[in-house]
Protein backbone atom coordinates (compact mmCIF):
# COMPACT_ATOMS: atom_id res chain seq x y z
CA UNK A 1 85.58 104.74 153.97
CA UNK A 2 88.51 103.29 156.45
CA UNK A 3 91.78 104.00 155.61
CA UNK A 4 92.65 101.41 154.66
CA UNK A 5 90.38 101.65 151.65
CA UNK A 6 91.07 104.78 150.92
CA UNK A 7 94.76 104.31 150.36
CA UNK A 8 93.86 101.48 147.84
CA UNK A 9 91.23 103.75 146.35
CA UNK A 10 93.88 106.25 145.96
CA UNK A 11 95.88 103.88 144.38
CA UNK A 12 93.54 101.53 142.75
CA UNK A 13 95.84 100.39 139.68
CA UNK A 14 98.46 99.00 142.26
CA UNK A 15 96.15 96.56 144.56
CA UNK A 16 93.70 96.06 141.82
CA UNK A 17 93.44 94.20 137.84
CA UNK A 18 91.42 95.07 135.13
CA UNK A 19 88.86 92.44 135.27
CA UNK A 20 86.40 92.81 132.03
CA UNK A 21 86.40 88.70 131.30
CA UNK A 22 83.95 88.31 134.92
CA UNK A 23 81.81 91.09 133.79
CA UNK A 24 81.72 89.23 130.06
CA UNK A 25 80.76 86.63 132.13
CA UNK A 26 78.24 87.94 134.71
CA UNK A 27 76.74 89.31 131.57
CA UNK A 28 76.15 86.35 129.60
CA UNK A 29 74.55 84.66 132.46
CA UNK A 30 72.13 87.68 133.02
CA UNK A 31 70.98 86.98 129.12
CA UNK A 32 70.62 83.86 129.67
CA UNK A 33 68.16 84.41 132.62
CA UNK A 34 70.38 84.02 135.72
CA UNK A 35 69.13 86.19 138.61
CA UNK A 36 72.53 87.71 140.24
CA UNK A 37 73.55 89.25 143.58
CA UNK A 38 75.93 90.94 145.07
CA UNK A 39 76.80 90.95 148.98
CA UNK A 40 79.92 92.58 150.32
CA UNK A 41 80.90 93.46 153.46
CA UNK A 42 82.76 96.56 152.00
CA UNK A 43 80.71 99.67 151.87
CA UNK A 44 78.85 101.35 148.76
CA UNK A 45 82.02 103.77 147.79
CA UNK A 46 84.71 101.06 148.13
CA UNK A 47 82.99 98.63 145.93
CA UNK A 48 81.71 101.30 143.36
CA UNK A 49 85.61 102.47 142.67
CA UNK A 50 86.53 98.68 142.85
CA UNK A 51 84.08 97.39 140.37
CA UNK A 52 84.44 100.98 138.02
CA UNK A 53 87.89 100.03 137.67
CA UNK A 54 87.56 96.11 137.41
CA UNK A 55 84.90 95.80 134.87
CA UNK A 56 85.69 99.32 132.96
CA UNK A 57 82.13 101.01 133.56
CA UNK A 58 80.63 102.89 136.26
CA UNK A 59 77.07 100.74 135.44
CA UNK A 60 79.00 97.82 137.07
CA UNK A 61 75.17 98.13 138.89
CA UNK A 62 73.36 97.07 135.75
CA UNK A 63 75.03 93.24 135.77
CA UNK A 64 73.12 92.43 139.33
CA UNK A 65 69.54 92.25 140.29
CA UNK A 66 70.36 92.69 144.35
CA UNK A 67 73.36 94.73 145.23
CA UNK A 68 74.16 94.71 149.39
CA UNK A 69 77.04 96.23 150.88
CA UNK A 70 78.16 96.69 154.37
CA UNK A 71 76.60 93.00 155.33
CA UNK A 72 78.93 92.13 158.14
CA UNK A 73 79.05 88.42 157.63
CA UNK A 74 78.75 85.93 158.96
CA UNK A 75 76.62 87.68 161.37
CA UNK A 76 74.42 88.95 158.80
CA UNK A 77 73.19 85.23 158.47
CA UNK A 78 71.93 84.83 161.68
CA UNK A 79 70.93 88.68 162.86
CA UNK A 80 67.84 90.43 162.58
CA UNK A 81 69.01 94.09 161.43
CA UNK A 82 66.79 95.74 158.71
CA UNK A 83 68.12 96.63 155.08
CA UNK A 84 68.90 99.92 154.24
CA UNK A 85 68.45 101.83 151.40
CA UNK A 86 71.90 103.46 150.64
CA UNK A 87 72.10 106.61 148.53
CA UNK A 88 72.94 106.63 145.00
CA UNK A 89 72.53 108.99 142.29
CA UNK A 90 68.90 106.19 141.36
CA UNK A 91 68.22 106.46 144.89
CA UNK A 92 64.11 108.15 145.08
CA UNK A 93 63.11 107.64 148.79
CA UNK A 94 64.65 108.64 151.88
CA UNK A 95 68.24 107.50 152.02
CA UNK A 96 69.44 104.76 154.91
CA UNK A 97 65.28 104.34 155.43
CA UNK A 98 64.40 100.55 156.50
CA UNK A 99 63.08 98.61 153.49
CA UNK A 100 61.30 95.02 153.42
CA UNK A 101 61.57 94.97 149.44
CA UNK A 102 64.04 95.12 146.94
CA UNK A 103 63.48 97.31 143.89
CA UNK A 104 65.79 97.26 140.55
CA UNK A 105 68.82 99.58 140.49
CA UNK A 106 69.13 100.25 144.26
CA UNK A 107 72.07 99.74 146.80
CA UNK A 108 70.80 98.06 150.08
CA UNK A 109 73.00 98.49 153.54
CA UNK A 110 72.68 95.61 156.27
CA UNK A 111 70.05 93.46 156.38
CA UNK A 112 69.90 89.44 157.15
CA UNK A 113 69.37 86.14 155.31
CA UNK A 114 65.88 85.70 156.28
CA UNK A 115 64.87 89.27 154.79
CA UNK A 116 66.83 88.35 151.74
CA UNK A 117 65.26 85.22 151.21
CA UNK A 118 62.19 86.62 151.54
CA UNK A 119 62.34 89.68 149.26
CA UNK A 120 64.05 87.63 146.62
CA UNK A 121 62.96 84.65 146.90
CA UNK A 122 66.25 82.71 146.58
CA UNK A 123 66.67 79.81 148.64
CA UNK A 124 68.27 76.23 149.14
CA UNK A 125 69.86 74.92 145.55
CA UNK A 126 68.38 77.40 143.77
CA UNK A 127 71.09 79.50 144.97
CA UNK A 128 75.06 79.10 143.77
CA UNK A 129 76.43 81.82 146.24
CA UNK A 130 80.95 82.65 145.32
CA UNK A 131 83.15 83.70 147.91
CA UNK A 132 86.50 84.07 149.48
CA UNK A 133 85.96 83.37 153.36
CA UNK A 134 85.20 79.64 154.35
CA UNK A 135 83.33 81.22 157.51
CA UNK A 136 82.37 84.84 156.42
CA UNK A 137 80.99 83.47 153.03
CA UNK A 138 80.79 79.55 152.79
CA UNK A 139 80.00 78.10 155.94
CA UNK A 140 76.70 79.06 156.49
CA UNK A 141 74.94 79.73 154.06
CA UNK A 142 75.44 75.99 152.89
CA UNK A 143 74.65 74.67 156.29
CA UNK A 144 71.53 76.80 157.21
CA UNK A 145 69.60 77.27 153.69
CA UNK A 146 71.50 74.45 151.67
CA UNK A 147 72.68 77.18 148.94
CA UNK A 148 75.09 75.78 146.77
CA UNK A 149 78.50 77.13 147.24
CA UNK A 150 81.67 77.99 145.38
CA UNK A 151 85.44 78.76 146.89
CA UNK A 152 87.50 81.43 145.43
CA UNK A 153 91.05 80.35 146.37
CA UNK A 154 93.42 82.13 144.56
CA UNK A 155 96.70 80.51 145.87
CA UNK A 156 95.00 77.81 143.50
CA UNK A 157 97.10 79.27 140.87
CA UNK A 158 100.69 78.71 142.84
CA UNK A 159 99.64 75.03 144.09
CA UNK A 160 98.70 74.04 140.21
CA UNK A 161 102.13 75.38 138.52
CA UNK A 162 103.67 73.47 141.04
CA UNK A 163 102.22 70.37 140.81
CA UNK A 164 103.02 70.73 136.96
CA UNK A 165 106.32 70.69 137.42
CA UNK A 166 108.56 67.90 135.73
CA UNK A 167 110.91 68.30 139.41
CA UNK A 168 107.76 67.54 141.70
CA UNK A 169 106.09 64.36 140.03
CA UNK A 170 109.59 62.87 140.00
CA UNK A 171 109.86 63.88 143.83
CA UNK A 172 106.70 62.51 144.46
CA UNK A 173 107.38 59.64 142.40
CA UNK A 174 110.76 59.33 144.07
CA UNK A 175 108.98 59.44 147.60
CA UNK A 176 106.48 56.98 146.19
CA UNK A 177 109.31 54.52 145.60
CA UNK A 178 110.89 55.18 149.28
CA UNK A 179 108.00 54.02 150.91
CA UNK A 180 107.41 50.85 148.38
CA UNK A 181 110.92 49.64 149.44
CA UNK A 182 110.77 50.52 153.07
CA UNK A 183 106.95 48.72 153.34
CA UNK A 184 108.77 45.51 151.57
CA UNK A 185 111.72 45.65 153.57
CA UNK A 186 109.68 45.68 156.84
CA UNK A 187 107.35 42.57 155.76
CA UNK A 188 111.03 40.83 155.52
CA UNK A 189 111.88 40.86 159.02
CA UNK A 190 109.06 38.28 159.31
CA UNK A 191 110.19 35.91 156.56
CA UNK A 192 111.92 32.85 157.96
CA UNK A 193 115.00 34.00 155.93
CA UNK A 194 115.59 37.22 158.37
CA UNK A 195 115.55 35.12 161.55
CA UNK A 196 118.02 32.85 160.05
CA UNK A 197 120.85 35.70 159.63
CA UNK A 198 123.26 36.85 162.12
CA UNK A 199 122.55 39.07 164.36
CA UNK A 200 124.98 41.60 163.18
CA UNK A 201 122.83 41.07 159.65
CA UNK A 202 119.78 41.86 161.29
CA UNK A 203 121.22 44.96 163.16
CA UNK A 204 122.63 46.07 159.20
CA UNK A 205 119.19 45.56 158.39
CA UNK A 206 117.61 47.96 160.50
CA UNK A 207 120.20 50.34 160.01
CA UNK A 208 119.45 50.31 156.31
CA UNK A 209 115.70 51.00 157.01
CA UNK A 210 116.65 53.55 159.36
CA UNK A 211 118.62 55.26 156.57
CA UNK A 212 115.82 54.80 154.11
CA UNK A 213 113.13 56.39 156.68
CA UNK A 214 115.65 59.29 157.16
CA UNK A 215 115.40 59.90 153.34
CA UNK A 216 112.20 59.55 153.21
CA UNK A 217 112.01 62.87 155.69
CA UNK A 218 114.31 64.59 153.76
CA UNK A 219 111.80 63.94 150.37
CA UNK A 220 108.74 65.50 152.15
CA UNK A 221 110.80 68.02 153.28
CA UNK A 222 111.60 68.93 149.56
CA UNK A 223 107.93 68.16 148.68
CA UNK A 224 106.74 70.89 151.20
CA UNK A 225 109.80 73.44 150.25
CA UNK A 226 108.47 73.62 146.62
CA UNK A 227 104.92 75.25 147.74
CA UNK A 228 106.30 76.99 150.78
CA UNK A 229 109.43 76.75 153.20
CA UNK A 230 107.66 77.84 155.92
CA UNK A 231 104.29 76.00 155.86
CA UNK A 232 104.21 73.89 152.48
CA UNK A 233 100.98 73.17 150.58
CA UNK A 234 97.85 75.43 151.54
CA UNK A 235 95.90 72.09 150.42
CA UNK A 236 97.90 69.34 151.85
CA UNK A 237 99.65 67.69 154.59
CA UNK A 238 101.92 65.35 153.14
CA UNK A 239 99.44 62.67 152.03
CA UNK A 240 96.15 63.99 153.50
CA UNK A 241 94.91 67.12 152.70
CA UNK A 242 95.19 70.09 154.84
CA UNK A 243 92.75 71.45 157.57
CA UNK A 244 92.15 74.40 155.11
CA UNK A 245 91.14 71.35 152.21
CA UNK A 246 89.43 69.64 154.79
CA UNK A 247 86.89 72.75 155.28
CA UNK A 248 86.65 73.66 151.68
CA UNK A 249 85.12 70.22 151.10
CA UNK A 250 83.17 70.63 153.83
CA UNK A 251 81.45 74.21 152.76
CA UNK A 252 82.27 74.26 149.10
CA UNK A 253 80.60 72.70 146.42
CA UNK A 254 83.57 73.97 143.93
CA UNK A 255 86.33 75.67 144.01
CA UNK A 256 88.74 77.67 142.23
CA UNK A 257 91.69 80.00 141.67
CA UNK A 258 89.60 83.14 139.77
CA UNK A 259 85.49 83.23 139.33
CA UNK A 260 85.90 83.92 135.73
CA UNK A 261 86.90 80.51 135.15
CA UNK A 262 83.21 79.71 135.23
CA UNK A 263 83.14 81.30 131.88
CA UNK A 264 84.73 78.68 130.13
CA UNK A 265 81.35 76.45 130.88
CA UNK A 266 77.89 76.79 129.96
CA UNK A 267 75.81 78.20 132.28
CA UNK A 268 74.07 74.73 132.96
CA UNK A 269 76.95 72.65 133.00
CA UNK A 270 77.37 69.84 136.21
CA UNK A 271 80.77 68.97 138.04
CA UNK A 272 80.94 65.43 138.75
CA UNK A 273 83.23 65.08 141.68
CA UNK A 274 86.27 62.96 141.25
CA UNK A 275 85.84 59.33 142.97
CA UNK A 276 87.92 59.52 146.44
CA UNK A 277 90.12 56.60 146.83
CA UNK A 278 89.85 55.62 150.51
CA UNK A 279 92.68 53.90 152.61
CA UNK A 280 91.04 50.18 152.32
CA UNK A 281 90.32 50.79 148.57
CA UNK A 282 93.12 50.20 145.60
CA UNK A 283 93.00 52.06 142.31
CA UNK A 284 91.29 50.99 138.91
CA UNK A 285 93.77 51.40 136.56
CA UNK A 286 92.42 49.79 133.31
CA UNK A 287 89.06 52.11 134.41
CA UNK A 288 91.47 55.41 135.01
CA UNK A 289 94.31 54.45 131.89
CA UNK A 290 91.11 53.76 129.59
CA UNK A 291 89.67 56.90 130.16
CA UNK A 292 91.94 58.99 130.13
CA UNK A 293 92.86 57.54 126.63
CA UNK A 294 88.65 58.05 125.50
CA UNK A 295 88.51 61.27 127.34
CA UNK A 296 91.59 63.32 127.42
């Protein structure tokens, strides 16, 4: 165990929480017939004190039908290293031996995606594969085998009490307004009215605009100070959404602040992705008003 574990082992109420709801729910999808699997790249003793604690029970190991630690993703998706079997107190054969099969109740070191889709038999949307890492967990997995992925984001839960607040809608509102005027006020320095004004009018004119573009900096400057000073919204970039957004849509199929969330929905319950509104396109709103009236 590195060091770094061990002090957090050591201290294991400090750096982790009680988590009993995800095992309620890892449990009721188990009864319900969900194959589950675990794959860490933390080793066997780190994730047996984590989980012990989390979920209140040292048979944490009963919940999941494939446990793997030590995978080293992403390479593990790619490589060709055998599993291992890791000893446990179940463990019957030789400990760290190679295996090519999976049996119930054992810890497996190592190994690669093609042995695990082999000796499991999970593959392309069968699969609904959680994790924290766009690149260690996301990324391929849902480009090579077509697994269906979820995001674990948990500065989800900062971003969402912001955007809650009374103070940022009527920023964003405010900001909304800014631009409204400064977009009209542009199209007038084409009317035949603005080229019949004095030229001192006209320079007034674009003094005015001037002052209502430097406002306009000073509102997403406020917009960005209410997630972060330093770097704003992990999700967005003033209108467009973030490089970090941009790649969770890309690799994840959802995403959200805590797994356990999940538990709040039936096992076979579908997302329907929100419809993207797209530069050229303008909103609905007798479709959006109507149903958010029918459906709230």
């Amino acid at each position: 165990m590195s060091p770094l574990h061990s002090t957090i082992v050591n201290n294991i109420e400090k750096y982790l929480d009680r988590a009993p709801e995800i095992l309620q729910m890892l449990s009721t999808l188990k009864r319900e017939g969900k194959r589950l699997f675990l794959l860490t790249n933390s080793g066997y003793s780190y994730v047996d004190a984590g989980l012990s604690y989390m979920f209140g029970t040292k048979a944490w190991r009963d919940v999941f039908d494939v446990v793997v630690v030590g995978a080293r993703k992403p390479g593990w998706y790619q490589s060709q290293r055998p599993f291992r079997l890791v000893p446990t107190s179940s463990s019957h054969t030789q400990p760290w031996a190679p295996v090519e099969h999976f049996e119930d109740g054992q810890v497996y070191a190592g190994g690669n995606l093609d042995s695990f889709t082999r000796a499991t038999g999970y593959a392309d949307r069968n699969v609904m594969y959680f994790g924290d890492h766009i690149y260690s967990d996301l990324r391929d997995p849902s480009v090579q085998r077509g697994w269906f992925t979820g995001a674990i984001v948990s500065e989800l839960n900062h971003e969402l009490r912001v955007i809650q607040r009374t103070s940022y809608r009527q920023l964003v509102s405010y900001m909304q307004v800014i631009e409204k005027l400064l977009k009209h006020s542009q199209q007038q320095t084409r009317s035949l009215e603005f080229t019949q004004i004095t030229e001192s009018e006209k320079d007034a004119f674009r003094r005015q605009l001037d002052e209502g573009r430097a406002e306009r900096r000073r509102a997403r400057w406020q917009l960005r100070d209410c997630f972060n000073s330093n770097f704003g919204s992990v999700f967005r970039t003033e209108k467009y959404p973030s490089l970090f957004a941009t790649k969770i849509r890309a690799f994840a199929n959802v995403y959200t602040a805590d797994v356990s969330n999940l538990g709040a929905y039936a096992s076979d319950f579908v997302f329907y992705p929100k419809r993207m509104t797209q530069a050229h396109e303008t909103r609905m709103p007798e479709v959006d008003d109507l149903l958010d009236e029918l459906l709230p």
